[in-house]
Amino acid sequence: MGISSRMIPTEDASNRKREIEEKLRQEQETLSFIRENLEKSDQQTKGMVSILSSFESRLMQLENSIIPVHKQTENLQRLQENVDKTLSCMDHVISYYHVAKDTDRIIREGPTGRLDEYLACIAKIQKAVEYFQDNNPDSPELNTVKARFEKGKELLEAEFRSLLTRYSKPVPPILILDAISVDDELEVQEDVVLEHLPEAVLQDIICIAGWLVEYGRNQDFMNVYFQIRSNQLDRSIKGLKDHFRKNSASSGILYSPAVQTKRKDTPTKKAPKRPGKDDVLDIEIDSYIHCISAFVKLAQSEYALLAEIIPEHHQKKTFDSLIQEALDNLMLEGDNIVSAARRAIMRHDYSAVLTIFPILRHLKMNKSEFDSTLQGTAASTKNKLPTLITSMETIGAKALEEFADSIKNDPDKEYNMPKDGTVHELTSNAILFLQQLLDFHETAGAMLASQETSSSASSYTSEFNKRLLSTYICKVLGNLQLNLLSKSKVYEDSALSAIFLHNNYNYILKSLEKSELIQLVTVTQKKAESSYRELIEQQIQMYQRSWLKVTEHLTDRNMPVFQQGTKLKDKERQVIKDKFKGFNDGLEELCKIQKGWAIPDKEQRDFIRQAQRRVVSDTYRAFLHRCANISFTKNPEKYHKYRPEEVEEMIEKLFDTSA
C-alpha cells in the first residue's frame, strides 16, 4: 500500500510534463509560421511602395505634360464663346435696325382680327426704341421706330374706339323691364344679366386698355370709353321711354311676354285718376318711374363693365362722367314735372299735383339704392336726386296747402249750384283728391313733414307723419263743411238747402267709410263719424219742416166745434174747405217741386220718403176721420181730391226725376 501511494503522483507529473512540452512545441510552430508570414508581408510592402513610387513619378510627369495643354484648350474655348456672344449681339443689334421693315405690313394693316400678333409687333418696336434711346439716341433709326410705335398706338386706340362703337348697342326695352321687374310669386329672384359686349370683344377691349395704360401712357381712351357708353346708356333709357309711348297706348303690354311680373312699389301701378286727366299722363308717369329704376339697374351694370376695363383709380371719375347725360336727362324730366305741377297750381288745378306722388314715392323708396349706385361720384352728382326730391316735396306741400285754402274760399256762385240739391262738384273733387292722397299717405305725410320747422318734426317718424296727414285731411273737411254751409244759403228754399247739405254730408261720410280715410281722420278727430251723422240728422229735420206748411192745414187749429147732425155755418164750412184746399195745393206744390230734387243715396232716399209718408199719411187719415160725417160741401170730391194711398204714392215719387 505504501509503495503504490508514492508512484501515482510521479506518473501524473510525467503526464503533465508531456502536455506542456507538446503545447510548447505547437507554440513554437505557430511562431515560426508567423515569422514566415511577416517576412512575406515585408517583401510585399516593399514591392507596393516601389510600385506607388513609380506611379507617383509617372503622374507627376503626366501632370507636367497635361496642364499646359488644358490651359491652352480653356483659352481657346473662352475665345470661342466670346466670338459666339459677339456674333449673337451683332445679330440682336442688327435685328433692331430691321424692326421697322419687319413690322411695317402688320402695323399698316392694323390689329383687327389679330390683336395678339399685333401686340407682339408693338413689343418688338418698343424694345427697338429702348435700344436706340440707350445706345444710339442720335440715330435716324430711333425716329423711325418711335414713329412706328406712335402709329401702332394710334391704331390700337382706333381699334378700341371701333370695337366699342361697333358692339355697344342700347339694351332692348323688354330686357330692361325684365331686369327691373320683380315677381312676387318667386321666392328667389333670378337676376337678368345685361350683357353689353360679346365676351371675345370684351377681352380684346380689356387687353387694349391694359396695354394703353401700361405701355401707351395714354388716358384718352377713358374719355372715348365714357362717351360711347354714356351714349348707349342714354339711348337705352330713351328706348324704354319710346317703348312705353308706343305699346302702352295700343296694347297696354309693358312687360316681356316671357316674364309676367310686377313691381313691388308700383312702377306698374297707374297714378290716380283725376277729373279730366288724360291717359297719356298715366303713361308718362309710368314711363318716368320705370326709367328711374332702369337708370339704377343700367348704371350698376355699366359700373361692373367699366371695372373690367378702366384702371381702378380712374373708375369712379369715369363712371361719374359716363352717367351724367342720362342722369341729367332724368333730372330735367323730373324738373319739368315739378314745373308743370307749379303751373297747374297757378291755374288752381290742384289735382294735377297728384302726378308727383307716385313719382316721389318711387324716388324715395329707391333712394338708398340710388345713393349706393352713385357712391364715389362727385357731390354734385350725388346731390341731384335729393334736390329733385326736395323740389317735389316742396311743390307738393304747397299744392296741398293751397288746395285746402281753395276748398275754403271756393266762391258761392248761384249758377254753379246743383238745381236738384245733389252733391256739389267741390265736394266730389275734394273727396276724390283726399282718396287719391290715401294711396300715397306715407308720401303725403312725409311731404307735409318736410315743411315743418318745429323740433318735433326732426325725427320724421311714421306716426308723426300720419298725424300731420290726419290734421291736414280734417282741415280740408272742415273747410269743405264751412264752404258748403255758405253755399247752401244761395238756395232760396230752405228745404232744398237742407237736402243739399244732407246730400253732401252723407256723401262725405259714406266716402270716408268706404275708404281708409275714416281711420286717418279719427287719428286726430275721434268723433268725426258721429259728428257727420248728427249733421245729417239735423238736415233731415230741417227738410221735414218744409212739410209743416202742408200738414198745418190738417191740425185742429180753427177747426169748428160741432155736434153730429148740426148744420154748419157758412163760415165754418169755409174753414174746412180752406183746410182741404190748403192741404191739396200744398201737397201738389211740394210734390211738384221736390220731385225734381235728388237724393242719390237710395238708402237715405227711402228713409226720408218713408218717414215723410208716414207723418203726412197719418195726419191726413186723422183729418179725414174727423171730417167723415161733416157735411161741408155739396161737391165733396172737389175738396177730397186724394185718398191717403194716393198721397203716399205722391210722396213715394219725391226725389225721382224719372217719375
PDB file of C-alpha atoms in Angstrom, residues 56-292:
ATOM      1  CA  GLU A  56       3.633  58.897 -58.472  1.00  0.00           C
ATOM      2  CA  SER A  57       6.593  59.646 -60.597  1.00  0.00           C
ATOM      3  CA  ARG A  58       4.637  58.910 -63.724  1.00  0.00           C
ATOM      4  CA  LEU A  59       1.635  61.030 -62.574  1.00  0.00           C
ATOM      5  CA  MET A  60       3.886  63.996 -61.995  1.00  0.00           C
ATOM      6  CA  GLN A  61       5.257  63.571 -65.445  1.00  0.00           C
ATOM      7  CA  LEU A  62       1.716  63.336 -66.894  1.00  0.00           C
ATOM      8  CA  GLU A  63       0.519  66.442 -64.994  1.00  0.00           C
ATOM      9  CA  ASN A  64       3.504  68.412 -66.171  1.00  0.00           C
ATOM     10  CA  SER A  65       2.534  67.452 -69.709  1.00  0.00           C
ATOM     11  CA  ILE A  66      -1.328  67.928 -69.500  1.00  0.00           C
ATOM     12  CA  ILE A  67      -1.742  71.234 -67.569  1.00  0.00           C
ATOM     13  CA  PRO A  68      -0.288  73.427 -70.305  1.00  0.00           C
ATOM     14  CA  VAL A  69      -2.484  71.688 -72.875  1.00  0.00           C
ATOM     15  CA  HIS A  70      -5.575  72.173 -70.650  1.00  0.00           C
ATOM     16  CA  LYS A  71      -4.871  75.820 -70.167  1.00  0.00           C
ATOM     17  CA  GLN A  72      -4.449  76.301 -73.848  1.00  0.00           C
ATOM     18  CA  THR A  73      -7.738  74.486 -74.549  1.00  0.00           C
ATOM     19  CA  GLU A  74      -9.579  76.560 -71.953  1.00  0.00           C
ATOM     20  CA  ASN A  75      -8.342  79.755 -73.545  1.00  0.00           C
ATOM     21  CA  LEU A  76      -9.493  78.535 -76.915  1.00  0.00           C
ATOM     22  CA  GLN A  77     -12.963  77.727 -75.542  1.00  0.00           C
ATOM     23  CA  ARG A  78     -13.244  81.179 -73.975  1.00  0.00           C
ATOM     24  CA  LEU A  79     -12.253  82.730 -77.216  1.00  0.00           C
ATOM     25  CA  GLN A  80     -14.913  80.667 -78.994  1.00  0.00           C
ATOM     26  CA  GLU A  81     -17.613  81.731 -76.520  1.00  0.00           C
ATOM     27  CA  ASN A  82     -16.642  85.368 -76.898  1.00  0.00           C
ATOM     28  CA  VAL A  83     -16.875  85.024 -80.639  1.00  0.00           C
ATOM     29  CA  ASP A  84     -20.326  83.398 -80.335  1.00  0.00           C
ATOM     30  CA  LYS A  85     -21.553  86.086 -77.957  1.00  0.00           C
ATOM     31  CA  THR A  86     -20.234  88.792 -80.178  1.00  0.00           C
ATOM     32  CA  LEU A  87     -21.942  87.260 -83.189  1.00  0.00           C
ATOM     33  CA  SER A  88     -25.212  86.917 -81.186  1.00  0.00           C
ATOM     34  CA  CYS A  89     -25.029  90.528 -80.042  1.00  0.00           C
ATOM     35  CA  MET A  90     -24.356  91.615 -83.550  1.00  0.00           C
ATOM     36  CA  ASP A  91     -27.386  89.676 -84.773  1.00  0.00           C
ATOM     37  CA  HIS A  92     -29.515  91.193 -81.955  1.00  0.00           C
ATOM     38  CA  VAL A  93     -28.367  94.704 -82.705  1.00  0.00           C
ATOM     39  CA  ILE A  94     -28.808  94.228 -86.419  1.00  0.00           C
ATOM     40  CA  SER A  95     -32.375  92.982 -85.736  1.00  0.00           C
ATOM     41  CA  TYR A  96     -33.263  96.376 -84.207  1.00  0.00           C
ATOM     42  CA  TYR A  97     -32.286  98.023 -87.460  1.00  0.00           C
ATOM     43  CA  HIS A  98     -34.679  95.708 -89.280  1.00  0.00           C
ATOM     44  CA  VAL A  99     -37.650  96.069 -86.843  1.00  0.00           C
ATOM     45  CA  ALA A 100     -39.276  98.911 -88.767  1.00  0.00           C
ATOM     46  CA  LYS A 101     -39.131  96.962 -92.009  1.00  0.00           C
ATOM     47  CA  ASP A 102     -40.213  93.648 -90.459  1.00  0.00           C
ATOM     48  CA  THR A 103     -43.271  95.150 -88.714  1.00  0.00           C
ATOM     49  CA  ASP A 104     -44.303  97.562 -91.441  1.00  0.00           C
ATOM     50  CA  ARG A 105     -47.002  95.424 -93.044  1.00  0.00           C
ATOM     51  CA  ILE A 106     -48.653  94.289 -89.797  1.00  0.00           C
ATOM     52  CA  ILE A 107     -48.663  97.816 -88.350  1.00  0.00           C
ATOM     53  CA  ARG A 108     -50.134  99.272 -91.522  1.00  0.00           C
ATOM     54  CA  GLU A 109     -52.875  96.640 -91.687  1.00  0.00           C
ATOM     55  CA  GLY A 110     -53.843  97.251 -88.082  1.00  0.00           C
ATOM     56  CA  PRO A 111     -54.835  94.994 -85.155  1.00  0.00           C
ATOM     57  CA  THR A 112     -58.304  93.989 -86.326  1.00  0.00           C
ATOM     58  CA  GLY A 113     -58.685  90.225 -86.135  1.00  0.00           C
ATOM     59  CA  ARG A 114     -55.121  89.553 -84.915  1.00  0.00           C
ATOM     60  CA  LEU A 115     -54.617  91.502 -81.721  1.00  0.00           C
ATOM     61  CA  ASP A 116     -52.064  89.117 -80.167  1.00  0.00           C
ATOM     62  CA  GLU A 117     -49.837  89.216 -83.243  1.00  0.00           C
ATOM     63  CA  TYR A 118     -50.190  92.985 -83.423  1.00  0.00           C
ATOM     64  CA  LEU A 119     -49.238  93.468 -79.774  1.00  0.00           C
ATOM     65  CA  ALA A 120     -46.197  91.211 -80.295  1.00  0.00           C
ATOM     66  CA  CYS A 121     -45.086  93.527 -83.134  1.00  0.00           C
ATOM     67  CA  ILE A 122     -45.611  96.578 -80.937  1.00  0.00           C
ATOM     68  CA  ALA A 123     -43.473  94.914 -78.247  1.00  0.00           C
ATOM     69  CA  LYS A 124     -40.625  94.463 -80.767  1.00  0.00           C
ATOM     70  CA  ILE A 125     -40.872  98.091 -81.803  1.00  0.00           C
ATOM     71  CA  GLN A 126     -40.886  99.195 -78.178  1.00  0.00           C
ATOM     72  CA  LYS A 127     -37.692  97.236 -77.465  1.00  0.00           C
ATOM     73  CA  ALA A 128     -36.051  98.807 -80.512  1.00  0.00           C
ATOM     74  CA  VAL A 129     -36.984 102.260 -79.223  1.00  0.00           C
ATOM     75  CA  GLU A 130     -35.467 101.446 -75.841  1.00  0.00           C
ATOM     76  CA  TYR A 131     -32.274 100.119 -77.507  1.00  0.00           C
ATOM     77  CA  PHE A 132     -31.672 103.163 -79.665  1.00  0.00           C
ATOM     78  CA  GLN A 133     -32.512 105.528 -76.801  1.00  0.00           C
ATOM     79  CA  ASP A 134     -29.909 103.805 -74.627  1.00  0.00           C
ATOM     80  CA  ASN A 135     -27.209 103.148 -77.221  1.00  0.00           C
ATOM     81  CA  ASN A 136     -27.649 105.498 -80.155  1.00  0.00           C
ATOM     82  CA  PRO A 137     -30.034 108.342 -79.296  1.00  0.00           C
ATOM     83  CA  ASP A 138     -28.902 110.393 -82.292  1.00  0.00           C
ATOM     84  CA  SER A 139     -29.564 107.696 -84.864  1.00  0.00           C
ATOM     85  CA  PRO A 140     -32.257 108.202 -87.524  1.00  0.00           C
ATOM     86  CA  GLU A 141     -33.447 104.700 -86.724  1.00  0.00           C
ATOM     87  CA  LEU A 142     -34.681 105.936 -83.348  1.00  0.00           C
ATOM     88  CA  ASN A 143     -37.039 108.408 -85.015  1.00  0.00           C
ATOM     89  CA  THR A 144     -38.247 105.693 -87.385  1.00  0.00           C
ATOM     90  CA  VAL A 145     -39.146 103.185 -84.671  1.00  0.00           C
ATOM     91  CA  LYS A 146     -40.600 105.962 -82.500  1.00  0.00           C
ATOM     92  CA  ALA A 147     -42.899 106.986 -85.323  1.00  0.00           C
ATOM     93  CA  ARG A 148     -43.784 103.353 -85.899  1.00  0.00           C
ATOM     94  CA  PHE A 149     -44.571 102.908 -82.193  1.00  0.00           C
ATOM     95  CA  GLU A 150     -46.806 106.009 -82.172  1.00  0.00           C
ATOM     96  CA  LYS A 151     -48.561 104.756 -85.291  1.00  0.00           C
ATOM     97  CA  GLY A 152     -49.125 101.396 -83.657  1.00  0.00           C
ATOM     98  CA  LYS A 153     -50.503 103.065 -80.504  1.00  0.00           C
ATOM     99  CA  GLU A 154     -52.752 105.265 -82.616  1.00  0.00           C
ATOM    100  CA  LEU A 155     -54.181 102.240 -84.408  1.00  0.00           C
ATOM    101  CA  LEU A 156     -54.735 100.470 -81.081  1.00  0.00           C
ATOM    102  CA  GLU A 157     -56.691 103.494 -79.846  1.00  0.00           C
ATOM    103  CA  ALA A 158     -58.683 103.434 -83.066  1.00  0.00           C
ATOM    104  CA  GLU A 159     -59.351  99.709 -82.605  1.00  0.00           C
ATOM    105  CA  PHE A 160     -60.508 100.359 -79.041  1.00  0.00           C
ATOM    106  CA  ARG A 161     -62.935 103.003 -80.281  1.00  0.00           C
ATOM    107  CA  SER A 162     -64.033 100.838 -83.221  1.00  0.00           C
ATOM    108  CA  LEU A 163     -64.780  97.763 -81.100  1.00  0.00           C
ATOM    109  CA  LEU A 164     -66.717  99.811 -78.549  1.00  0.00           C
ATOM    110  CA  THR A 165     -68.663 101.676 -81.208  1.00  0.00           C
ATOM    111  CA  ARG A 166     -69.433  98.607 -83.298  1.00  0.00           C
ATOM    112  CA  TYR A 167     -70.564  96.333 -80.480  1.00  0.00           C
ATOM    113  CA  SER A 168     -72.105  98.797 -77.998  1.00  0.00           C
ATOM    114  CA  LYS A 169     -75.850  98.644 -78.543  1.00  0.00           C
ATOM    115  CA  PRO A 170     -78.765 100.019 -76.496  1.00  0.00           C
ATOM    116  CA  VAL A 171     -80.272  97.447 -74.139  1.00  0.00           C
ATOM    117  CA  PRO A 172     -83.664  96.326 -75.548  1.00  0.00           C
ATOM    118  CA  PRO A 173     -86.629  97.695 -73.536  1.00  0.00           C
ATOM    119  CA  ILE A 174     -88.048  94.222 -72.900  1.00  0.00           C
ATOM    120  CA  LEU A 175     -84.754  93.113 -71.368  1.00  0.00           C
ATOM    121  CA  ILE A 176     -84.639  96.216 -69.178  1.00  0.00           C
ATOM    122  CA  LEU A 177     -88.197  95.601 -67.991  1.00  0.00           C
ATOM    123  CA  ASP A 178     -87.305  92.012 -67.156  1.00  0.00           C
ATOM    124  CA  ALA A 179     -84.247  93.216 -65.235  1.00  0.00           C
ATOM    125  CA  ILE A 180     -86.132  95.766 -63.108  1.00  0.00           C
ATOM    126  CA  SER A 181     -89.282  93.750 -62.524  1.00  0.00           C
ATOM    127  CA  VAL A 182     -89.974  91.576 -59.510  1.00  0.00           C
ATOM    128  CA  ASP A 183     -92.232  88.541 -59.417  1.00  0.00           C
ATOM    129  CA  ASP A 184     -93.904  88.354 -56.015  1.00  0.00           C
ATOM    130  CA  GLU A 185     -94.649  84.657 -56.521  1.00  0.00           C
ATOM    131  CA  LEU A 186     -90.988  83.693 -56.814  1.00  0.00           C
ATOM    132  CA  GLU A 187     -89.154  83.208 -53.520  1.00  0.00           C
ATOM    133  CA  VAL A 188     -85.737  83.544 -55.153  1.00  0.00           C
ATOM    134  CA  GLN A 189     -85.446  86.132 -57.890  1.00  0.00           C
ATOM    135  CA  GLU A 190     -83.312  85.339 -60.897  1.00  0.00           C
ATOM    136  CA  ASP A 191     -81.143  88.269 -61.884  1.00  0.00           C
ATOM    137  CA  VAL A 192     -81.386  89.158 -65.544  1.00  0.00           C
ATOM    138  CA  VAL A 193     -77.846  89.562 -66.873  1.00  0.00           C
ATOM    139  CA  LEU A 194     -77.364  92.589 -69.100  1.00  0.00           C
ATOM    140  CA  GLU A 195     -74.569  91.586 -71.493  1.00  0.00           C
ATOM    141  CA  HIS A 196     -73.320  94.788 -73.099  1.00  0.00           C
ATOM    142  CA  LEU A 197     -70.486  93.309 -75.195  1.00  0.00           C
ATOM    143  CA  PRO A 198     -69.715  89.831 -76.619  1.00  0.00           C
ATOM    144  CA  GLU A 199     -67.169  88.050 -74.424  1.00  0.00           C
ATOM    145  CA  ALA A 200     -64.457  87.842 -77.104  1.00  0.00           C
ATOM    146  CA  VAL A 201     -64.809  91.528 -77.921  1.00  0.00           C
ATOM    147  CA  LEU A 202     -64.743  92.413 -74.224  1.00  0.00           C
ATOM    148  CA  GLN A 203     -61.470  90.517 -73.754  1.00  0.00           C
ATOM    149  CA  ASP A 204     -59.897  92.368 -76.693  1.00  0.00           C
ATOM    150  CA  ILE A 205     -61.041  95.710 -75.260  1.00  0.00           C
ATOM    151  CA  ILE A 206     -59.655  94.792 -71.830  1.00  0.00           C
ATOM    152  CA  CYS A 207     -56.358  93.761 -73.456  1.00  0.00           C
ATOM    153  CA  ILE A 208     -56.044  97.003 -75.439  1.00  0.00           C
ATOM    154  CA  ALA A 209     -56.965  99.116 -72.403  1.00  0.00           C
ATOM    155  CA  GLY A 210     -54.345  97.321 -70.326  1.00  0.00           C
ATOM    156  CA  TRP A 211     -51.674  97.931 -72.976  1.00  0.00           C
ATOM    157  CA  LEU A 212     -52.588 101.611 -73.354  1.00  0.00           C
ATOM    158  CA  VAL A 213     -52.292 102.114 -69.606  1.00  0.00           C
ATOM    159  CA  GLU A 214     -49.052 100.146 -69.121  1.00  0.00           C
ATOM    160  CA  TYR A 215     -47.137 100.924 -72.297  1.00  0.00           C
ATOM    161  CA  GLY A 216     -49.036 103.627 -74.151  1.00  0.00           C
ATOM    162  CA  ARG A 217     -49.056 106.060 -71.217  1.00  0.00           C
ATOM    163  CA  ASN A 218     -52.450 107.039 -72.556  1.00  0.00           C
ATOM    164  CA  GLN A 219     -55.645 108.048 -70.740  1.00  0.00           C
ATOM    165  CA  ASP A 220     -57.575 109.418 -73.708  1.00  0.00           C
ATOM    166  CA  PHE A 221     -59.188 106.032 -74.249  1.00  0.00           C
ATOM    167  CA  MET A 222     -61.051 106.526 -70.955  1.00  0.00           C
ATOM    168  CA  ASN A 223     -62.739 109.604 -72.435  1.00  0.00           C
ATOM    169  CA  VAL A 224     -63.576 107.593 -75.547  1.00  0.00           C
ATOM    170  CA  TYR A 225     -64.978 104.862 -73.328  1.00  0.00           C
ATOM    171  CA  PHE A 226     -67.280 107.041 -71.224  1.00  0.00           C
ATOM    172  CA  GLN A 227     -68.527 108.990 -74.266  1.00  0.00           C
ATOM    173  CA  ILE A 228     -69.525 105.844 -76.180  1.00  0.00           C
ATOM    174  CA  ARG A 229     -71.010 104.048 -73.175  1.00  0.00           C
ATOM    175  CA  SER A 230     -72.749 107.234 -71.981  1.00  0.00           C
ATOM    176  CA  ASN A 231     -74.475 107.495 -75.339  1.00  0.00           C
ATOM    177  CA  GLN A 232     -75.633 103.869 -75.127  1.00  0.00           C
ATOM    178  CA  LEU A 233     -76.909 104.307 -71.577  1.00  0.00           C
ATOM    179  CA  ASP A 234     -78.918 107.352 -72.618  1.00  0.00           C
ATOM    180  CA  ARG A 235     -80.233 105.586 -75.726  1.00  0.00           C
ATOM    181  CA  SER A 236     -81.273 102.551 -73.651  1.00  0.00           C
ATOM    182  CA  ILE A 237     -83.387 104.722 -71.344  1.00  0.00           C
ATOM    183  CA  LYS A 238     -84.872 106.695 -74.244  1.00  0.00           C
ATOM    184  CA  GLY A 239     -85.689 103.407 -75.964  1.00  0.00           C
ATOM    185  CA  LEU A 240     -87.579 102.285 -72.860  1.00  0.00           C
ATOM    186  CA  LYS A 241     -89.490 105.565 -72.858  1.00  0.00           C
ATOM    187  CA  ASP A 242     -90.420 105.153 -76.533  1.00  0.00           C
ATOM    188  CA  HIS A 243     -91.494 101.581 -75.812  1.00  0.00           C
ATOM    189  CA  PHE A 244     -93.975 102.896 -73.250  1.00  0.00           C
ATOM    190  CA  ARG A 245     -95.376 105.512 -75.572  1.00  0.00           C
ATOM    191  CA  LYS A 246     -95.868 103.070 -78.422  1.00  0.00           C
ATOM    192  CA  ASN A 247     -97.060  99.964 -76.600  1.00  0.00           C
ATOM    193  CA  SER A 248     -98.929 101.330 -73.578  1.00  0.00           C
ATOM    194  CA  ALA A 249    -101.392 103.270 -75.682  1.00  0.00           C
ATOM    195  CA  SER A 250    -102.083 100.448 -78.116  1.00  0.00           C
ATOM    196  CA  SER A 251    -101.940  97.207 -76.184  1.00  0.00           C
ATOM    197  CA  GLY A 252    -101.111  98.008 -72.590  1.00  0.00           C
ATOM    198  CA  ILE A 253     -98.347  95.338 -72.676  1.00  0.00           C
ATOM    199  CA  LEU A 254     -95.404  96.845 -70.869  1.00  0.00           C
ATOM    200  CA  TYR A 255     -93.504  93.759 -69.840  1.00  0.00           C
ATOM    201  CA  SER A 256     -91.810  90.925 -71.605  1.00  0.00           C
ATOM    202  CA  PRO A 257     -94.406  88.356 -72.664  1.00  0.00           C
ATOM    203  CA  ALA A 258     -91.998  85.711 -71.421  1.00  0.00           C
ATOM    204  CA  VAL A 259     -91.856  87.049 -67.882  1.00  0.00           C
ATOM    205  CA  GLN A 260     -95.132  88.310 -66.461  1.00  0.00           C
ATOM    206  CA  THR A 261     -94.028  90.345 -63.480  1.00  0.00           C
ATOM    207  CA  LYS A 262     -94.934  93.316 -61.382  1.00  0.00           C
ATOM    208  CA  ARG A 263     -93.085  95.906 -59.356  1.00  0.00           C
ATOM    209  CA  LYS A 264     -93.381  95.817 -55.596  1.00  0.00           C
ATOM    210  CA  ASP A 265     -93.770  99.530 -55.072  1.00  0.00           C
ATOM    211  CA  THR A 266     -95.655 100.185 -58.169  1.00  0.00           C
ATOM    212  CA  PRO A 267     -93.940 101.195 -61.169  1.00  0.00           C
ATOM    213  CA  THR A 268     -96.810  99.218 -62.659  1.00  0.00           C
ATOM    214  CA  LYS A 269     -99.453 100.952 -60.590  1.00  0.00           C
ATOM    215  CA  LYS A 270    -101.069 103.752 -62.507  1.00  0.00           C
ATOM    216  CA  ALA A 271    -101.159 107.193 -60.999  1.00  0.00           C
ATOM    217  CA  PRO A 272    -104.581 108.023 -59.583  1.00  0.00           C
ATOM    218  CA  LYS A 273    -107.161 109.320 -62.000  1.00  0.00           C
ATOM    219  CA  ARG A 274    -108.132 112.930 -61.629  1.00  0.00           C
ATOM    220  CA  PRO A 275    -111.008 114.895 -63.126  1.00  0.00           C
ATOM    221  CA  GLY A 276    -110.314 115.485 -66.790  1.00  0.00           C
ATOM    222  CA  LYS A 277    -107.000 113.653 -66.689  1.00  0.00           C
ATOM    223  CA  ASP A 278    -105.806 112.081 -69.888  1.00  0.00           C
ATOM    224  CA  ASP A 279    -104.465 108.520 -70.063  1.00  0.00           C
ATOM    225  CA  VAL A 280    -101.367 109.862 -71.811  1.00  0.00           C
ATOM    226  CA  LEU A 281    -100.294 111.373 -68.492  1.00  0.00           C
ATOM    227  CA  ASP A 282    -100.600 107.961 -66.843  1.00  0.00           C
ATOM    228  CA  ILE A 283     -98.230 106.574 -69.442  1.00  0.00           C
ATOM    229  CA  GLU A 284     -95.770 109.424 -68.897  1.00  0.00           C
ATOM    230  CA  ILE A 285     -95.791 108.813 -65.133  1.00  0.00           C
ATOM    231  CA  ASP A 286     -95.322 105.066 -65.548  1.00  0.00           C
ATOM    232  CA  SER A 287     -92.609 105.715 -68.088  1.00  0.00           C
ATOM    233  CA  TYR A 288     -90.697 108.064 -65.798  1.00  0.00           C
ATOM    234  CA  ILE A 289     -90.942 105.692 -62.824  1.00  0.00           C
ATOM    235  CA  HIS A 290     -89.646 102.808 -64.916  1.00  0.00           C
ATOM    236  CA  CYS A 291     -86.868 104.968 -66.350  1.00  0.00           C
ATOM    237  CA  ILE A 292     -85.667 105.791 -62.822  1.00  0.00           C
TER     238      ILE A 292
END
